[in-house]
Each structure stands twice: as structure tokens, then as C-alpha cells.
mmCIF file of C-alpha atoms in Angstrom:
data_model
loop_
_atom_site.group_PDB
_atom_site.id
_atom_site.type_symbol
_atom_site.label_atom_id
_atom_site.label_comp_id
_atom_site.label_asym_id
_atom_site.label_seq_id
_atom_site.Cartn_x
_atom_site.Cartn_y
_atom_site.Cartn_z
ATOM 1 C CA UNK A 1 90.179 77.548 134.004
ATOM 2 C CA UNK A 2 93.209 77.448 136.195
ATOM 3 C CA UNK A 3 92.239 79.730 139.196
ATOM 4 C CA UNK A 4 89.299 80.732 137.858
ATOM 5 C CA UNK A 5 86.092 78.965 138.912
ATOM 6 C CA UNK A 6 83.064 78.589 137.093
ATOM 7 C CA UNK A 7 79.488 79.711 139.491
ATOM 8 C CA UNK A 8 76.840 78.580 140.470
ATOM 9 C CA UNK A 9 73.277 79.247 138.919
ATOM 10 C CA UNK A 10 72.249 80.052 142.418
ATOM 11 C CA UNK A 11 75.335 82.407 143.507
ATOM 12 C CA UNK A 12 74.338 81.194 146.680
ATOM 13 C CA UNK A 13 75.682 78.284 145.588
ATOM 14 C CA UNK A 14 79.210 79.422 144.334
ATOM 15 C CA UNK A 15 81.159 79.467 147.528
ATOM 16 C CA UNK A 16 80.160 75.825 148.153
ATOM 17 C CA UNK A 17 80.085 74.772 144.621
ATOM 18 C CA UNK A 18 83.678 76.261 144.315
ATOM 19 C CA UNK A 19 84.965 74.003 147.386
ATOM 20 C CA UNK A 20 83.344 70.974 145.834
ATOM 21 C CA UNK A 21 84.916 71.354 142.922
ATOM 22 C CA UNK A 22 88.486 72.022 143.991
ATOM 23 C CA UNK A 23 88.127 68.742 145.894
ATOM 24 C CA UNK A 24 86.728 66.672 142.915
ATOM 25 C CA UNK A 25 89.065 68.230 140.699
ATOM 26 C CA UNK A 26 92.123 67.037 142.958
ATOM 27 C CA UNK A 27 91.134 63.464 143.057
ATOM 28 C CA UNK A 28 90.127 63.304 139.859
ATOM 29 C CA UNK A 29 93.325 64.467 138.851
ATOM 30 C CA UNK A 30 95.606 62.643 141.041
ATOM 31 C CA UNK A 31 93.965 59.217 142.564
ATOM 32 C CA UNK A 32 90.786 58.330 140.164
ATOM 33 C CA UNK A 33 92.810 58.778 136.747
ATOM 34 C CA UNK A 34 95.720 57.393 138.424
ATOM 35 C CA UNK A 35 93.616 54.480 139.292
ATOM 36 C CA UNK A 36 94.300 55.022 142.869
ATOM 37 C CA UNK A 37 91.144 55.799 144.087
ATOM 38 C CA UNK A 38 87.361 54.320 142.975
ATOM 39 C CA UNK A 39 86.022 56.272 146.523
ATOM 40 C CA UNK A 40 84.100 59.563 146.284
ATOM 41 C CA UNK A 41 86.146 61.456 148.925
ATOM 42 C CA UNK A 42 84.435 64.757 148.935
ATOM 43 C CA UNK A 43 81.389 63.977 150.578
ATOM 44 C CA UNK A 44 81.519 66.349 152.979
ATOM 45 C CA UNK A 45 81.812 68.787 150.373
ATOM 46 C CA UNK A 46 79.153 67.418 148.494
ATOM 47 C CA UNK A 47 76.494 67.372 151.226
ATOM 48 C CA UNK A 48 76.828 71.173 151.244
ATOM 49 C CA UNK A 49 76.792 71.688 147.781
ATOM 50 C CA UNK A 50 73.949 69.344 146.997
ATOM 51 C CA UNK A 51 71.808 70.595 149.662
ATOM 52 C CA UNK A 52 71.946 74.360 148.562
ATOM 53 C CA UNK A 53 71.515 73.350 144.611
ATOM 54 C CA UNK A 54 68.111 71.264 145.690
ATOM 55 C CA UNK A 55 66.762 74.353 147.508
ATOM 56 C CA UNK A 56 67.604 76.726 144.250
ATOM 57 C CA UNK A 57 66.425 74.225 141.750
ATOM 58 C CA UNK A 58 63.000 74.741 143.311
ATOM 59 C CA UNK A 59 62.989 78.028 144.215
ATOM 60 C CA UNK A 60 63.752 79.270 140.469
ATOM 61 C CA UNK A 61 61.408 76.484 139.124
ATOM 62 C CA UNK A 62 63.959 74.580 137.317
ATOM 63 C CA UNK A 63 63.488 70.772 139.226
ATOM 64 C CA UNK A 64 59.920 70.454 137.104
ATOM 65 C CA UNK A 65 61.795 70.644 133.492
ATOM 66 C CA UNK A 66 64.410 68.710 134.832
ATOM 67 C CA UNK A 67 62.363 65.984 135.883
ATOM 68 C CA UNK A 68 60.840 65.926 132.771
ATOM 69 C CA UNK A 69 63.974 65.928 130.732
ATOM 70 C CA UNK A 70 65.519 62.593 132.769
ATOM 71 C CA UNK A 71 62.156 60.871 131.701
ATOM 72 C CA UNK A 72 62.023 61.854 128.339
ATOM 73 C CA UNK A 73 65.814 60.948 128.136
ATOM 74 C CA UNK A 74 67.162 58.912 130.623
ATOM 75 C CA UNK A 75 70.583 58.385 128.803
ATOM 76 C CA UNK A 76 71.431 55.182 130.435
ATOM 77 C CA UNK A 77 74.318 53.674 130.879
ATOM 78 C CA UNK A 78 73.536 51.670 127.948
ATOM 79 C CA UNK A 79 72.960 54.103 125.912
ATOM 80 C CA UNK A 80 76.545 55.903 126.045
ATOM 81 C CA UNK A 81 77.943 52.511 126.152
ATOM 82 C CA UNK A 82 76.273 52.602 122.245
ATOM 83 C CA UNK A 83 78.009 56.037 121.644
ATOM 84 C CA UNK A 84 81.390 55.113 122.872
ATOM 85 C CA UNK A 85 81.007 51.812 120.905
ATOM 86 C CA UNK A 86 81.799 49.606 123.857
ATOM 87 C CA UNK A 87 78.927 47.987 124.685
ATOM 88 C CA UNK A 88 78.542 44.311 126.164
ATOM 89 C CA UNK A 89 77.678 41.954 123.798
ATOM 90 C CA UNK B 1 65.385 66.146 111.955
ATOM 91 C CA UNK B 2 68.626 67.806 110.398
ATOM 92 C CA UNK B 3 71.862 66.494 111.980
ATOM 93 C CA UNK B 4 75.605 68.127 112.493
ATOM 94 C CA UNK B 5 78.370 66.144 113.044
ATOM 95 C CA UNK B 6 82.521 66.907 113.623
ATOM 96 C CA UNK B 7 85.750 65.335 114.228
ATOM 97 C CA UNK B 8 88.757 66.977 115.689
ATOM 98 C CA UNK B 9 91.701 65.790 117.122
ATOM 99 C CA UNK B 10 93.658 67.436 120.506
ATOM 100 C CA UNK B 11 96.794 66.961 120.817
ATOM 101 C CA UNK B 12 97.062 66.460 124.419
ATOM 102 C CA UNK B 13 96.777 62.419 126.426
ATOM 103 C CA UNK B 14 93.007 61.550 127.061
ATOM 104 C CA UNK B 15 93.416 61.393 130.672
ATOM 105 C CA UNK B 16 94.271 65.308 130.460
ATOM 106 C CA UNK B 17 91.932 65.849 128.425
ATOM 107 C CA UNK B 18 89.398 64.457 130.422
ATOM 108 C CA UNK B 19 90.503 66.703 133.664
ATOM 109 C CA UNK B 20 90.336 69.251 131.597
ATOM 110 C CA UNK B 21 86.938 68.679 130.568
ATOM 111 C CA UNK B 22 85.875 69.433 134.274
ATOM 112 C CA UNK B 23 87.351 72.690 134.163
ATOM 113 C CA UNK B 24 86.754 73.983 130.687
ATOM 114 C CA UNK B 25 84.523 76.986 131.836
ATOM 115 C CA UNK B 26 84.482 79.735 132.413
ATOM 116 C CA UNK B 27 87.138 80.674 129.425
ATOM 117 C CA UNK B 28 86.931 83.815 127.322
ATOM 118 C CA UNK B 29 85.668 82.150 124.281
ATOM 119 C CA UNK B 30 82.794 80.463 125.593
ATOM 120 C CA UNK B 31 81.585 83.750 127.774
ATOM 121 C CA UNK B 32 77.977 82.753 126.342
ATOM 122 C CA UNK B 33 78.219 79.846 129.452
ATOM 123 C CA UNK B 34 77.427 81.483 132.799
ATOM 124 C CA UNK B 35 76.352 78.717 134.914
ATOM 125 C CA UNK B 36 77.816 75.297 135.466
ATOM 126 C CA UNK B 37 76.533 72.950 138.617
ATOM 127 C CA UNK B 38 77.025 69.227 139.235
ATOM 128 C CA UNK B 39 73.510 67.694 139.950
ATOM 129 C CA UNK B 40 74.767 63.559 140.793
ATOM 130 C CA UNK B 41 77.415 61.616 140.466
ATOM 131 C CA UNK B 42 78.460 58.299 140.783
ATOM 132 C CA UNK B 43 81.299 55.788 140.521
ATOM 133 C CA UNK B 44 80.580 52.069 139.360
ATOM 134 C CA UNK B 45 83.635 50.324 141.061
ATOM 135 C CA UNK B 46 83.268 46.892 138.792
ATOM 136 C CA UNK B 47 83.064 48.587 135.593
ATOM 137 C CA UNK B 48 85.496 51.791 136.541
ATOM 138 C CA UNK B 49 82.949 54.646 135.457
ATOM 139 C CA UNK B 50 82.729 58.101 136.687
ATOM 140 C CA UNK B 51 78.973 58.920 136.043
ATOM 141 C CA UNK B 52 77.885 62.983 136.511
ATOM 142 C CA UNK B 53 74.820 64.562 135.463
ATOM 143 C CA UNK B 54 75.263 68.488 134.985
ATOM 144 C CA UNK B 55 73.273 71.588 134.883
ATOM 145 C CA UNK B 56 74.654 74.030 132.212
ATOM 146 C CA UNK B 57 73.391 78.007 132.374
ATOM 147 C CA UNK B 58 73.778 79.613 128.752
ATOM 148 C CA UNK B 59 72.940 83.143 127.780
ATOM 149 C CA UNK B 60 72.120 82.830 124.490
ATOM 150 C CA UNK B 61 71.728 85.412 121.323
ATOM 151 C CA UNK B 62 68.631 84.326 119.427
ATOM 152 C CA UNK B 63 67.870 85.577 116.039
ATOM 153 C CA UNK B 64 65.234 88.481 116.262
ATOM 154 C CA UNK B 65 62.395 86.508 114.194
ATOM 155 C CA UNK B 66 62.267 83.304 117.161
ATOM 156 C CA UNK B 67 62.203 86.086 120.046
ATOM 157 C CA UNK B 68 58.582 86.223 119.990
ATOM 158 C CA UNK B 69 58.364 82.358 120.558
ATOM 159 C CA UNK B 70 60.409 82.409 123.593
ATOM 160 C CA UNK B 71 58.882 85.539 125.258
ATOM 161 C CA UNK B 72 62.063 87.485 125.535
ATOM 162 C CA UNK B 73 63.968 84.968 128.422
ATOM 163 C CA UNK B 74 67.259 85.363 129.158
ATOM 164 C CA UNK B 75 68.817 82.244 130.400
ATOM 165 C CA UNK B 76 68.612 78.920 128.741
ATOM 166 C CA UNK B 77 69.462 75.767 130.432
ATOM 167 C CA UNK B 78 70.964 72.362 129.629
ATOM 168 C CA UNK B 79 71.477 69.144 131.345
ATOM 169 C CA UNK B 80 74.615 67.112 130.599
ATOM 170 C CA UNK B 81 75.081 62.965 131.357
ATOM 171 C CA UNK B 82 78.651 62.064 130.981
ATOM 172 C CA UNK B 83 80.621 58.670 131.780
ATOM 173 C CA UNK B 84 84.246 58.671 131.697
ATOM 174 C CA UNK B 85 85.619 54.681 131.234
ATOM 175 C CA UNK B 86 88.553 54.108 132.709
ATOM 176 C CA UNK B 87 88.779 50.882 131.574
ATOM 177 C CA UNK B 88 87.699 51.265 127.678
ATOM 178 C CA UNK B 89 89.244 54.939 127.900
ATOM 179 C CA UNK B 90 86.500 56.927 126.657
ATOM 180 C CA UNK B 91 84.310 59.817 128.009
ATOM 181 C CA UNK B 92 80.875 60.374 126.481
ATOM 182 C CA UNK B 93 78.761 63.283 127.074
ATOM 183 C CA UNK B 94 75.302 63.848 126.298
ATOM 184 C CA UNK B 95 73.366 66.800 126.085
ATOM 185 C CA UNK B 96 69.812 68.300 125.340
ATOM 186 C CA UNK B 97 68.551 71.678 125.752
ATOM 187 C CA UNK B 98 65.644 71.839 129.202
ATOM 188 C CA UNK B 99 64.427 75.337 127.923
ATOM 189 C CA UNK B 100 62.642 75.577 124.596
ATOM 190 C CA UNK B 101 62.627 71.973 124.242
ATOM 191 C CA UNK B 102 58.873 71.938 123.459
ATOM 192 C CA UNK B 103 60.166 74.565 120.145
ATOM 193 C CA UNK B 104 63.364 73.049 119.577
ATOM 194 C CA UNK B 105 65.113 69.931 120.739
ATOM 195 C CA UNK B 106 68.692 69.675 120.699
ATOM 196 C CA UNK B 107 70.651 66.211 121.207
ATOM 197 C CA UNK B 108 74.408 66.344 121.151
ATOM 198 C CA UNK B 109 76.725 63.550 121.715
ATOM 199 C CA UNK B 110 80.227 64.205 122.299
ATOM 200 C CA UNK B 111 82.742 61.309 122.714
ATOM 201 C CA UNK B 112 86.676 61.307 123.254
ATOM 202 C CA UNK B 113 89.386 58.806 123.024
ATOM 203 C CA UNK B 114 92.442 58.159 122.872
ATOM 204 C CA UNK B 115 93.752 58.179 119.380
ATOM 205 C CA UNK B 116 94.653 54.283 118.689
ATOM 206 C CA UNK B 117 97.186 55.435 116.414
ATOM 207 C CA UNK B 118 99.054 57.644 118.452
ATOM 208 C CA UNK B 119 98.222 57.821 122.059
ATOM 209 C CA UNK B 120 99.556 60.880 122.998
ATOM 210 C CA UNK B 121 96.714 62.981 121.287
ATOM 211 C CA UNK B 122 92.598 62.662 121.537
ATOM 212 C CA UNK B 123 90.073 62.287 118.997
ATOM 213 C CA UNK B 124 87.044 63.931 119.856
ATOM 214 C CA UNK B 125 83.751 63.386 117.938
ATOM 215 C CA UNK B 126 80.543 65.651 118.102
ATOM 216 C CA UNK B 127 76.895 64.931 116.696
ATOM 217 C CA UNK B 128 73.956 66.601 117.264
ATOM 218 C CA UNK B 129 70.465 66.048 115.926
ATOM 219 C CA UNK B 130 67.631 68.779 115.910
ATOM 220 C CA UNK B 131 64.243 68.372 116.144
ATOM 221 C CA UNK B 132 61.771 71.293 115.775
ATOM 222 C CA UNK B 133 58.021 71.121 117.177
ATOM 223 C CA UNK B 134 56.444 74.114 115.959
ATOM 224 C CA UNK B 135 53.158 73.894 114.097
ATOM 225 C CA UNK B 136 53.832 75.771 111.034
ATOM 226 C CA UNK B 137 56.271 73.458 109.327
ATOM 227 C CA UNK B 138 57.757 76.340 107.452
ATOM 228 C CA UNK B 139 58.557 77.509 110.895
ATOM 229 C CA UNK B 140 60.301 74.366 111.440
ATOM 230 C CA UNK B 141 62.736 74.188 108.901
ATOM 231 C CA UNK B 142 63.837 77.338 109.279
ATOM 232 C CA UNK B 143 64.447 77.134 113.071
ATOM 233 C CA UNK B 144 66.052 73.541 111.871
ATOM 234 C CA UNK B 145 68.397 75.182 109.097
ATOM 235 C CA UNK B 146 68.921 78.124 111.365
ATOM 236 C CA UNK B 147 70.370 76.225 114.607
ATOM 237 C CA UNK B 148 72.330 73.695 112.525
ATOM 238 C CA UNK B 149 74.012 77.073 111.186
ATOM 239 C CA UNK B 150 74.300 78.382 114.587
ATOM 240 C CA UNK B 151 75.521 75.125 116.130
ATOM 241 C CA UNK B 152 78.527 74.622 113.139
ATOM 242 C CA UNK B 153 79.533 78.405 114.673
ATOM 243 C CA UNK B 154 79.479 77.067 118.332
ATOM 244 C CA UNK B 155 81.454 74.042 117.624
ATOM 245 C CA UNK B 156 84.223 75.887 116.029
ATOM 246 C CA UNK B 157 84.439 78.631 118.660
ATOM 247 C CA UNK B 158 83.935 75.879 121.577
ATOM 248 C CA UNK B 159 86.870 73.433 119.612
ATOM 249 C CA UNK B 160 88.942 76.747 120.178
ATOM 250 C CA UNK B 161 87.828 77.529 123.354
ATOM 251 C CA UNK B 162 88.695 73.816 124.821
ATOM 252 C CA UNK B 163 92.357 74.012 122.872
ATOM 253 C CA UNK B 164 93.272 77.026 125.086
ATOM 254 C CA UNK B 165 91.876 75.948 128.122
ATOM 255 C CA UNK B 166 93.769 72.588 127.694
ATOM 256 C CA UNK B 167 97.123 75.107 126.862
ATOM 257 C CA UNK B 168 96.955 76.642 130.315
ATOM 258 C CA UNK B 169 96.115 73.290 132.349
ATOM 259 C CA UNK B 170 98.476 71.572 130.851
ATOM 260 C CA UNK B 171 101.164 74.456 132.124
ATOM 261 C CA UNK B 172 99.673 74.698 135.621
ATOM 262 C CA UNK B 173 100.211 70.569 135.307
ATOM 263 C CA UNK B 174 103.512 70.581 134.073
ATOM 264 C CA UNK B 175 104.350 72.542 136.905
ATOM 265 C CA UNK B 176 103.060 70.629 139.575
ATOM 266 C CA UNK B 177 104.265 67.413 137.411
ATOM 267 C CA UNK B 178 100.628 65.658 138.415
ATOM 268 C CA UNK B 179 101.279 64.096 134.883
ATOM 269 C CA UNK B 180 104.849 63.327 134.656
ATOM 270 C CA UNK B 181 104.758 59.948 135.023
ATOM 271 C CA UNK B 182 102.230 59.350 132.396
ATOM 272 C CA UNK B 183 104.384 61.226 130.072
ATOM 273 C CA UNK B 184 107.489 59.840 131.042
ATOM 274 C CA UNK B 185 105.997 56.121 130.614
ATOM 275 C CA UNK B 186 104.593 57.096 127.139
ATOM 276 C CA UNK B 187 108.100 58.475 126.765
ATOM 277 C CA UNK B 188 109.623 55.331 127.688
ATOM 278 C CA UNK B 189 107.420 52.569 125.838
ATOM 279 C CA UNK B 190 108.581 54.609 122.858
ATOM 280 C CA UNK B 191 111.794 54.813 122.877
ATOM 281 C CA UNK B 192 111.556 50.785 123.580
ATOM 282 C CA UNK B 193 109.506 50.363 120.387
ATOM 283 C CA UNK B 194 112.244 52.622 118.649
ATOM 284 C CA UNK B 195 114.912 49.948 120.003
ATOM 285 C CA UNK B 196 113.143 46.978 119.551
ATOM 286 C CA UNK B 197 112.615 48.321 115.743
ATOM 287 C CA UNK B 198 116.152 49.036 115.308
ATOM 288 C CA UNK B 199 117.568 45.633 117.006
ATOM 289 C CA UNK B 200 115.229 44.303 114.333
ATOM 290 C CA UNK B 201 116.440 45.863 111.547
ATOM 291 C CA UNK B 202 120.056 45.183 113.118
ATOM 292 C CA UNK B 203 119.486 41.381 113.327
ATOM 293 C CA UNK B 204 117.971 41.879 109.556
ATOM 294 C CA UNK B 205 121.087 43.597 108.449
ATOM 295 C CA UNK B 206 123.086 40.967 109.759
ATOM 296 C CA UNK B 207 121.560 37.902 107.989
ATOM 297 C CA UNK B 208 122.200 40.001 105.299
ATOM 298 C CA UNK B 209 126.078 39.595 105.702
ATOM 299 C CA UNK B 210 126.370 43.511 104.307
ATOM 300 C CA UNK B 211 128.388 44.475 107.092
ATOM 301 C CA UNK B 212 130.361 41.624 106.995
ATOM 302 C CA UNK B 213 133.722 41.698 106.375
#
């Protein structure tokens, strides 16, 4: 909330989690909602972030229940697309 | 199965309400969320979606009667899909529980959009289902009735929670006037509605010869 940034569950993770974050929230904010902007342009960002969260989702044994959980519920894009009530006919 | 659902309405556009929705922890009221990572996202350019998968950390109070099912752990995890539609204007989130799923289940669906009668505020809808696995049915429905309870709490406090994060965006944003233009636009289209109505009722008036001298 404002200047206050959520963590990481790895707080190994925070510092680059926090730098990802500012960046997403800025173009979320100001070019995708704006419709200016359908490019991810925190990638370099991400690749940091991404990498360290990996790494700590297997040390703390976290990656096998998540793998589990996107099998047992996948939540496709259909499947929201039912929830928002917009989907295709 | 026992199943929870809630409307509410925010009073702020959707689009801020969406931005806000990235940045809605940590606040005071929700202190029980520690953790929050992004684990993918994606961006469908033909269909103008914003697609993120999240890891949510929780510390959560359990009643003293389940501790002994969960061996005393501290942290409890969930994973969030969400799509924000730019084109439909509607973000739906979806959530379920990874720790204790094989005791309890939890499935919570959480969609906002814009209100069609008045776009300047957000209608946000929230439904959960809850499925208990435990063998001893009596168990089961009381874990059920117990975390329907629990979640009714939780959706109150986090309704609250979101209002006052959305209060102190929504002053850092006026500042910076990221949103001006929306509002100024919204603004605008009304007061043109307003005009159109009242040339209307003018042009009305004036068949009606009462002014007429």
C-alpha cells in the first residue's frame, strides 16, 4: 500500500520482488490500463525475480503442492471466462 | 459442500480498482497475509488479458480442536489465477488453499466490474465453496460450518481492508493525476448526457407552446 511493499516468501526474494513490482505496477497503471501498452516491459526485472522464486519454491518444498494444485485445478481461461460471464459462444 | 457468497459495491472506477488490486497488501487489516509473490504472467494481445498466477503466504489462527490435524504449522499457502479483460472490463480471481487441501478445500471466486448502472463505482462479487475430506463425517461438517463462519469474518474485514487501501491510492493518484483523464472524460460524457437531457426536455417544452407568449 502506497510506499509500502508487500515481501517475498523467500526474503531473499524481497529486494527483487520489490523492483519487479514497482515496474509492473507503473505500466500497469499508466500504459496497459491506458491501453497504451499490450508489451511486458519489465523483463529484465522479471528474470531476476523469477529466477530467485524457482530456487525458494524448491528449497522450502512448496513447487510439489503447487504442481499438484495447477493439475487438480487448472483454472483455464475458459473457466474465468464462465465466472465473468463473458464467454464465447 | 457448504457455499458463501457476497456482493459489495466500491465506489471507486474499475480500472482503479483493478491497480489497486495489485497493491492491496500489506495493509493493517489484513496483517494475517505475510507473503505475496507473482509466479507467471502473461498478456494475450488479441483478446486484451492480463493473466497472473500468484503465491499468497497467510498466517492463519486455527481453532484449537483442528490443531491436531495440521500438526501445529505455521504458514498456510494459496495460489491465485486472475485475468483482468480489458476489453469486457472485468477481473476474475480464483483461489484455493495448497496447504490442508487434502482436510479442507477452499475455492473462492472473486469477480469485479464496472457497475453498468453507474460507471464510476465497482461491483465486486465473492463465492466460495468448501469441501472437507476428513473421514469422520462429523468431523466434516463441523470443519465445513466452522470455515464458512470464519470465511463470512474474513470477507468483511478484507471488504474493509480493500476500501482503505483504495482511500490512500486513490490520494497518492490524485496527486500524480495518473487518472485524471479518465475522470475528467467520465466527467465530461456526463455533463453531455445532462445537456442532451435538458435540450430534450427544452425541445419538449416548446411543442408544448407553455412558454409561448
Amino acid at each position: 500500500m502506497g510506499n509500502v511493499m508487500s515481501v517475498s516468501f523467500a526474503p531473499e526474494c524481497t529486494e527483487a520482488k520489490n523492483k519487479y513490482d514497482d515496474c509492473f505496477n507503473k505500466w500497469y497503471t499508466e500504459k496497459f490500463l491506458q491501453g497504451k501498452s499490450l508489451n511486458n516491459e519489465c523483463t529484465e526485472f522479471w528474470d531476476t525475480y523469477i529466477t530467485c522464486v524457482d530456487v525458494a519454491l524448491a528449497k522450502q518444498k512448496i513447487k510439489p503442492m503447487l504442481d499438484k494444485a495447477r493439475e487438480d485445478q487448472p483454472f483455464t481461461t475458459e473457466e474465468i471466462r464462465n465466472s465473468a460471464g463473458t464467454s464465447e459462444k | 459442500m457448504k457455499l458463501f457468497e457476497t456482493d459489495h459495491y466500491f465506489n471507486y472506477p474499475w480500472d482503479q480498482v483493478t491497480a489497486a488490486n495489485w497493491q492491496k497488501y500489506p495493509n493493517p487489516i489484513s496483517s494475517h497475509v505475510v507473503s505475496v509473490d507473482v509466479l507467471s504472467r502473461s498478456i494475450d494481445v488479441e483478446k486484451k488479458t492480463l493473466r497472473t498466477e500468484r503465491l499468497i503466504g497467510c498466517k492463519q489462527a486455527i481453532p484449537s480442536w483442528l490443531s491436531f490435524l495440521v500438526g501445529g504449522q505455521e504458514y498456510s499457502y494459496v495460489r491465485e489465477v486472475s485475468e483482468v479483460d480489458l476489453v469486457n472490463k472485468t477481473l476474475v480471481m480464483k483461489t484455493h488453499n495448497l496447504t490442508m487441501n487434502h482436510l479442507l478445500l477452499v475455492n473462492e471466486t472473486v469477480v469485479y466490474k464496472p457497475d453498468p448502472q453507474l460507471p464510476t463505482r465497482t461491483l465486486f462479487n465473492q463465492s466460495a465453496e468448501f469441501t472437507a475430506y476428513a473421514s469422520i463425517s462429523r468431523i466434516c461438517d463441523k470443519i465445513e460450518d466452522w470455515s464458512v463462519e470464519r470465511f463470512g469474518q474474513n470477507a468483511k474485514t478484507g471488504k474493509m481492508a480493500f476500501e482503505s487501501v483504495l482511500q490512500t491510492l486513490t490520494e497518492k493518484w490524485d496527486e500524480s493525476g495518473i487518472f485524471v483523464n479518465d475522470v475528467s472524460n467520465t466527467i465530461m460524457k456526463e455533463v453531455n448526457e445532462v445537456t442532451e437531457k435538458t435540450s430534450d426536455v427544452l425541445s419538449e417544452v416548446k411543442k408544448l407552446g407553455i412558454f409561448r407568449r
